[in-house]
CSV table of C-alpha atoms in Angstrom, one decimal:
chain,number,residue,atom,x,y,z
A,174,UNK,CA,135.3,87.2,-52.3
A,175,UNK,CA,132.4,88.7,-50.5
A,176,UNK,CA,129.4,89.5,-50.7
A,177,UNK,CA,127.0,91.2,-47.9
A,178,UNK,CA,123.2,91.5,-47.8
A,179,UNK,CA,120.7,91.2,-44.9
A,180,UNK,CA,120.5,87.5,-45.6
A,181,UNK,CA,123.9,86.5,-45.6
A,182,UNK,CA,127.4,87.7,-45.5
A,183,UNK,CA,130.0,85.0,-46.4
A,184,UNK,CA,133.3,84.3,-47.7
A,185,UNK,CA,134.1,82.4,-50.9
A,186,UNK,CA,137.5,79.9,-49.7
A,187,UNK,CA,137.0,77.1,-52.8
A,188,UNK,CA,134.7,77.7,-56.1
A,189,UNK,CA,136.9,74.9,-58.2
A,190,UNK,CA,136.6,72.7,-61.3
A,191,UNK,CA,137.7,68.9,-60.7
A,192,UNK,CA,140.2,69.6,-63.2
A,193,UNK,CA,141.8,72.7,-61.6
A,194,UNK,CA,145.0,73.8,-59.8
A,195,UNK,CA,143.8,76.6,-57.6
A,196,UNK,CA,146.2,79.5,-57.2
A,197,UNK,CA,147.4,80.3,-53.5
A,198,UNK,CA,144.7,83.6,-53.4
A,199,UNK,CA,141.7,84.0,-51.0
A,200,UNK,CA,139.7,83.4,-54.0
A,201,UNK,CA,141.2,79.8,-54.3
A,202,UNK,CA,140.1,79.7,-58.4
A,203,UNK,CA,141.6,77.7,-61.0
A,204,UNK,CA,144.1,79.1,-63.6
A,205,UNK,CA,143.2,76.7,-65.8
A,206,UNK,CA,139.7,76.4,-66.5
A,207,UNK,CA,137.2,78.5,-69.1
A,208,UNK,CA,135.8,81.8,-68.6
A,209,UNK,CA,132.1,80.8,-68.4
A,210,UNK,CA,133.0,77.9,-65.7
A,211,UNK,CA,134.7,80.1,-63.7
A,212,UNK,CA,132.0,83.1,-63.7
A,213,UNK,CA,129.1,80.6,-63.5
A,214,UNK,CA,130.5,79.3,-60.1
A,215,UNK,CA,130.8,82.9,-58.6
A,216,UNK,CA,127.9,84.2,-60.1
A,217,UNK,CA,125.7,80.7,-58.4
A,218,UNK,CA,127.5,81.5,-55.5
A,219,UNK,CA,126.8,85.2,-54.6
A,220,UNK,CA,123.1,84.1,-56.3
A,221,UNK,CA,122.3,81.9,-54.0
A,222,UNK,CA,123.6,83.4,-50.7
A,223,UNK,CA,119.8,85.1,-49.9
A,224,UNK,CA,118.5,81.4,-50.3
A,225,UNK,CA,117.8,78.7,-47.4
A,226,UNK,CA,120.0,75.3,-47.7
A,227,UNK,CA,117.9,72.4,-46.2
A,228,UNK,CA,117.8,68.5,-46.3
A,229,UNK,CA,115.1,66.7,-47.0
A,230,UNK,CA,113.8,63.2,-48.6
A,231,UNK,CA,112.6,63.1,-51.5
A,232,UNK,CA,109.5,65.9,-51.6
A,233,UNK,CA,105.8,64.9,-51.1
A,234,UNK,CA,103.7,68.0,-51.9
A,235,UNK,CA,103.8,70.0,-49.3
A,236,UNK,CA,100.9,71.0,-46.8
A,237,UNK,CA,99.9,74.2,-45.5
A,238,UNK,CA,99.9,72.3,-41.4
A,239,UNK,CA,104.3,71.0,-42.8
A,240,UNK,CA,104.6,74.2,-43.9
A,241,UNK,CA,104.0,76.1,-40.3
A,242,UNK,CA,104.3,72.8,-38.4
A,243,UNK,CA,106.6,73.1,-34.8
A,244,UNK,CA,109.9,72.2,-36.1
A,245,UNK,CA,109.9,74.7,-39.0
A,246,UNK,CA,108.4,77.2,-36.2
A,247,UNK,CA,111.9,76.0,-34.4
A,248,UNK,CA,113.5,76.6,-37.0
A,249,UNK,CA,112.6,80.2,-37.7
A,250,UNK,CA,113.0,81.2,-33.8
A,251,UNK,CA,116.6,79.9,-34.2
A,252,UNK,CA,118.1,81.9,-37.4
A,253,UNK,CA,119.5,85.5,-37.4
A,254,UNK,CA,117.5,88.2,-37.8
A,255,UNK,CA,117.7,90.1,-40.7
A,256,UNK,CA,119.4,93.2,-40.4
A,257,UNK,CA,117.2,96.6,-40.8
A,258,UNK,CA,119.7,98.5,-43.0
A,259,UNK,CA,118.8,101.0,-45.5
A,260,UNK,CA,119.6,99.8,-48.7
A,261,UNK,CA,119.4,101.2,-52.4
A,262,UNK,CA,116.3,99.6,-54.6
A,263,UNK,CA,117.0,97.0,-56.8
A,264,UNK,CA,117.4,97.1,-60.5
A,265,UNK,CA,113.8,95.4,-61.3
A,266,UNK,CA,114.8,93.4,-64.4
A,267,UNK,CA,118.1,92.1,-62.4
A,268,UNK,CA,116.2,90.9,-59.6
A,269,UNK,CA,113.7,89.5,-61.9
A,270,UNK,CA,116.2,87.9,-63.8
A,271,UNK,CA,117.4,86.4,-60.9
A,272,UNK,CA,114.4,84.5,-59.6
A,273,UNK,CA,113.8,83.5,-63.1
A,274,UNK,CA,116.9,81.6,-63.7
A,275,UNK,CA,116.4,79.8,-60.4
A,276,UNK,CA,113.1,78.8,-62.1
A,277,UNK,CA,114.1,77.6,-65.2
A,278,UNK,CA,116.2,75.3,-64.1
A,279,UNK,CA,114.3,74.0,-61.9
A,280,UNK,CA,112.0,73.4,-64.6
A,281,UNK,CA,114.9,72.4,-67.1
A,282,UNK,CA,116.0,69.7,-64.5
A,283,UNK,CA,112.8,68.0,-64.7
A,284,UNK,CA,112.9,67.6,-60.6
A,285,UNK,CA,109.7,68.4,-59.7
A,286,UNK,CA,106.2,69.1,-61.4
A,287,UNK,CA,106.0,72.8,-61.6
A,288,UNK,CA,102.5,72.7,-60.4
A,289,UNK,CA,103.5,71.4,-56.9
A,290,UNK,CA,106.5,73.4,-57.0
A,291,UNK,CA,104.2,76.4,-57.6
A,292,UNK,CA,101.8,74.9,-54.4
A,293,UNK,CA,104.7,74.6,-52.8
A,294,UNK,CA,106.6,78.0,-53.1
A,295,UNK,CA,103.5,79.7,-52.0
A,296,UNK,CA,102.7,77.1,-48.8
A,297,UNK,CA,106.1,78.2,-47.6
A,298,UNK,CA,105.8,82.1,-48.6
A,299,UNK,CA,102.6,81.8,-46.5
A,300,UNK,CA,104.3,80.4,-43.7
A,301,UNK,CA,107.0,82.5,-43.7
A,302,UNK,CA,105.9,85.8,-44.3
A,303,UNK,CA,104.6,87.0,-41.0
A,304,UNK,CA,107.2,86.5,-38.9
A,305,UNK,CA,110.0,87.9,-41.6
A,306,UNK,CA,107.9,91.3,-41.7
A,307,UNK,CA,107.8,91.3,-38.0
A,308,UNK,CA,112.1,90.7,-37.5
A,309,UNK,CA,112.2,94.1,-39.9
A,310,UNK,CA,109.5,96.1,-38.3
A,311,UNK,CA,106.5,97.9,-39.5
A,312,UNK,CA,106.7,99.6,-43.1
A,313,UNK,CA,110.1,97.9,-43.7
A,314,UNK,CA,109.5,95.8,-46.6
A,315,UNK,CA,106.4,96.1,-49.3
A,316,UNK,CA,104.9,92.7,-50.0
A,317,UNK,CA,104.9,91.9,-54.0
A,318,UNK,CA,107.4,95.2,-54.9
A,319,UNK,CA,110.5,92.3,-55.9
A,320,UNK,CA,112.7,95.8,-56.6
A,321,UNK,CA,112.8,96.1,-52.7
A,322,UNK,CA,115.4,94.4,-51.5
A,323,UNK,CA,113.8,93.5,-47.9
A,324,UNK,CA,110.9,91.5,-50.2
A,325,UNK,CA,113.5,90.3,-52.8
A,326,UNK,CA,115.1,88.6,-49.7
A,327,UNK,CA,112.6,87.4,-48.4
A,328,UNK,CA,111.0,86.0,-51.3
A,329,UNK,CA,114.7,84.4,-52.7
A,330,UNK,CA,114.9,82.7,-49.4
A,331,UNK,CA,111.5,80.9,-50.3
A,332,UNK,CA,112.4,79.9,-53.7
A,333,UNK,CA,115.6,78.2,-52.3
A,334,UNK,CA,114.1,76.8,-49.5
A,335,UNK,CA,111.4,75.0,-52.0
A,336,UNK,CA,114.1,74.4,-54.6
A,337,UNK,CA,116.5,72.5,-51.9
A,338,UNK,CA,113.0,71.0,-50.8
A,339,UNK,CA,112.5,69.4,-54.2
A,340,UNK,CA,115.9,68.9,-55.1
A,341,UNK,CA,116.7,65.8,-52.8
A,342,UNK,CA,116.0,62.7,-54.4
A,343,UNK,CA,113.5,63.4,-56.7
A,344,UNK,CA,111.3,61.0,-58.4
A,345,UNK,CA,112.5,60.1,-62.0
A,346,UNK,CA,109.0,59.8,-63.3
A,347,UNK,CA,105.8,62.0,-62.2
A,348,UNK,CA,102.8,63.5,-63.7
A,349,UNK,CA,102.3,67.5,-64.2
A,350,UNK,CA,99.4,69.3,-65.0
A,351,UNK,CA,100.3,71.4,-67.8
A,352,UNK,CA,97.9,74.5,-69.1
A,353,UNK,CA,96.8,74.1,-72.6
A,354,UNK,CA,95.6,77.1,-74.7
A,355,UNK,CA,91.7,78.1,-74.5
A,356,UNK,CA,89.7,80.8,-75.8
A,357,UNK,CA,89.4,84.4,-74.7
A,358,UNK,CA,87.4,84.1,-71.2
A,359,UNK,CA,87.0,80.6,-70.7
A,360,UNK,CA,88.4,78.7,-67.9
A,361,UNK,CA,91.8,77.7,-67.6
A,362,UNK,CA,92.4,74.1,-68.7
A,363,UNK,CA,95.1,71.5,-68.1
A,364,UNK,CA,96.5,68.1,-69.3
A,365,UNK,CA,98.5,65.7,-67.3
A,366,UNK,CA,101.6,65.2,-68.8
A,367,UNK,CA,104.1,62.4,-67.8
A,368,UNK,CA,107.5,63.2,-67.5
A,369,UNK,CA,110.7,61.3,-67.4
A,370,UNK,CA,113.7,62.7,-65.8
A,371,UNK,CA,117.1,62.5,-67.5
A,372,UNK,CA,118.3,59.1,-65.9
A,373,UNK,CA,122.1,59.8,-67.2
A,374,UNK,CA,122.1,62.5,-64.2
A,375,UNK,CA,122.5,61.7,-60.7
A,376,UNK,CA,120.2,62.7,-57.7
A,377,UNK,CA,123.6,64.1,-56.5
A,378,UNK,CA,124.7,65.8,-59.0
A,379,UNK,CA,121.1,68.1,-59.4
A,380,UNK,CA,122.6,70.7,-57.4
A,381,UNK,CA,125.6,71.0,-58.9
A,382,UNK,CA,124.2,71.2,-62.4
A,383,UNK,CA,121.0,73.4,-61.3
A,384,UNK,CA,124.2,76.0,-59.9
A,385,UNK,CA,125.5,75.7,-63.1
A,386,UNK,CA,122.3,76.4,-65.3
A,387,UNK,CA,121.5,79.5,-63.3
A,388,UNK,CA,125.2,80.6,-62.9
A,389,UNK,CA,124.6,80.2,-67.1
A,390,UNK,CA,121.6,82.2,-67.8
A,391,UNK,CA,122.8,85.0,-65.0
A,392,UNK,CA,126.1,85.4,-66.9
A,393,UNK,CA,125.0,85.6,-70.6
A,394,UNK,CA,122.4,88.4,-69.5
A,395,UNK,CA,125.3,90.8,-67.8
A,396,UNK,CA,127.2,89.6,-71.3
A,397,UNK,CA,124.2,90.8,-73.2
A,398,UNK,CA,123.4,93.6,-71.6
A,399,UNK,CA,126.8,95.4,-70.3
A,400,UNK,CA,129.4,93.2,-73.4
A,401,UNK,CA,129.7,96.2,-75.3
A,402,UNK,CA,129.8,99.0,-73.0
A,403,UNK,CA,132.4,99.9,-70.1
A,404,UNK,CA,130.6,98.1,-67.7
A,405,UNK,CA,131.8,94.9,-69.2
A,406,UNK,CA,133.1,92.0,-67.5
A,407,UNK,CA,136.9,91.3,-68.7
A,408,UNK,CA,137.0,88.4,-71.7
A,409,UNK,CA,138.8,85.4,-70.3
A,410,UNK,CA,139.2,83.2,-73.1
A,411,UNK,CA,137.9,79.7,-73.3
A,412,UNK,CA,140.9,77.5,-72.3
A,413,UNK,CA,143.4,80.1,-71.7
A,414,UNK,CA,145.1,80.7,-68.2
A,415,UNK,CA,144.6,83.8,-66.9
A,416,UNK,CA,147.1,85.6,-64.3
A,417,UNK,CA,145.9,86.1,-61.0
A,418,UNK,CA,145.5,90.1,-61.6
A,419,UNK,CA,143.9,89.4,-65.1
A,420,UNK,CA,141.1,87.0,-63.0
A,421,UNK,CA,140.9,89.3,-60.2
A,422,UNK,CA,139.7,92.0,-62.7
A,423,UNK,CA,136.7,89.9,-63.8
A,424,UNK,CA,135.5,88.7,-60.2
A,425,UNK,CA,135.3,92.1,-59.3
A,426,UNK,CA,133.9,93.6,-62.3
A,427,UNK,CA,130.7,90.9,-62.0
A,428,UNK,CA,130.7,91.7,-58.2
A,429,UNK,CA,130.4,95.4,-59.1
A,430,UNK,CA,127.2,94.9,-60.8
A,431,UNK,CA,125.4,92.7,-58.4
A,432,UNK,CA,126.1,95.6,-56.1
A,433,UNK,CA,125.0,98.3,-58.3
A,434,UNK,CA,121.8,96.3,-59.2
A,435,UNK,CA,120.9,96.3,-56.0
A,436,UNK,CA,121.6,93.0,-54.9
A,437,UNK,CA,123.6,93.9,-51.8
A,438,UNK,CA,125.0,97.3,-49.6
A,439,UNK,CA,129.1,95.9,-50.3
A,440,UNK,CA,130.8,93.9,-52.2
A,441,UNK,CA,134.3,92.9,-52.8
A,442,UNK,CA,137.1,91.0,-54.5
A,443,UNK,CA,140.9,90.4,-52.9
A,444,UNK,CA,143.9,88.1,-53.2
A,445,UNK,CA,145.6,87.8,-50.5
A,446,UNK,CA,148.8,85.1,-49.8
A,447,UNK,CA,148.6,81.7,-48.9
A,448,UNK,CA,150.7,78.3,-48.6
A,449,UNK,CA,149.0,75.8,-49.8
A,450,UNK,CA,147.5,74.0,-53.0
A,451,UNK,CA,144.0,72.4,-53.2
């Protein structure tokens, strides 16, 4: 599987459930495992490949001086530049629906408070934003429009960058400031609210399950929106065991409409042989 945009262009060798056999293919998926599993780990995949994967402790809110300090300044002189392609406009409730379900599950995870992830998702927006424009050039990319796909790269990279920022050992208790409803004109109010994180979930299991909440919501929209027509994604039964052709046809079908939303310039799906069994 692969997937191209001016972020990233990678190739998908293992997407497997702990109970699987995977097939000898290039996709390296299980025969064995349910539909929703199996497109939930591609969808989180090709998702997630405009995003930024970094270590951290466990999150402090972050400062505008961390934010721009020398090492992330290193950082930015060191990675790829983005490639000035032309590419098609994005489909603006796809690419909405996209940054959302990164959101939410933040959100659903309890990992953070969402007021300091807010704070924090803007500090590095801030930071970044300057020298992104400048790797594309003048006029390349209009700030705020998320149906252009130079922005909606740009600003996808800063969600994941603040989501893998908040993601490392997060506290399982913390306050929030959460808005509570006023009156036509006045001022905005909030409560502090105390929140407990599930403790039957792992610090290293949040990324795992926060791919597999957004790989969730991603899929039941293309069901919902493209089930019924000829767009849809082939039905592989819960607990059945598809043929390699039968799966094939479904991992290409759901690449096939992150491409013609917009999301990337190519995309493809191919099986190709192999000798061994993972």
């Amino acid at each position: 599987l692969f997937i191209c945009n001016d972020a990233a262009a990678f190739s998908t060798q293992s997407l497997s459930n702990k109970h699987a056999r995977q097939p000898t293919t290039q996709l390296m998926m299980t025969q064995h495992i349910s539909r929703r599993r199996l497109m939930i780990s591609t969808i989180s995949s090709i998702s997630a490949s405009a995003g930024l994967s970094q270590s951290a402790l466990a999150a402090p809110p972050l400062s505008a001086e961390e934010a721009d300090n020398f090492q992330a300044r290193l950082e930015r002189g060191l990675r790829s530049k983005p490639a000035r392609v032309l590419r098609q406009r994005m489909n603006i409730d796809f690419a909405v629906l996209l940054m959302r379900s990164s959101y939410n599950a933040v959100d659903e995870l309890d990992i953070v408070a969402m007021d300091q992830f807010q704070k924090d998702f803007f500090l590095i927006r801030q930071a970044e934003y300057q020298y992104y424009s400048d790797s594309l050039g003048v006029g390349a990319m209009q700030q705020g429009d998320l149906a252009d796909p130079n922005y909606f790269d740009f600003i996808s990279f800063a969600q994941y960058a603040t989501i893998s920022r908040e993601i490392v050992n997060p506290p399982a208790v913390f306050e929030e400031q959460q808005p509570v409803e006023v009156g036509e004109g006045q001022p905005q109010k909030f409560d502090a609210v105390v929140v407990r994180r599930d403790p039957a979930i792992k610090n290293s299991d949040l990324p795992r399950i926060h791919t597999e909440i957004v790989g969730n919501a991603i899929l039941d929209k293309l069901i919902e929106k493209f089930g019924e027509t000829a767009s849809a994604i082939p039905t592989i039964e819960p607990g059945s065991r598809p043929d390699a052709v039968t799966f094939l046809a479904a991992i290409k079908q759901m690449v096939n409409l992150f491409t013609l939303s917009g999301f990337a310039w190519e995309g493809g799906a191919s099986m190709v042989q192999g000798s061994s069994i993972k």
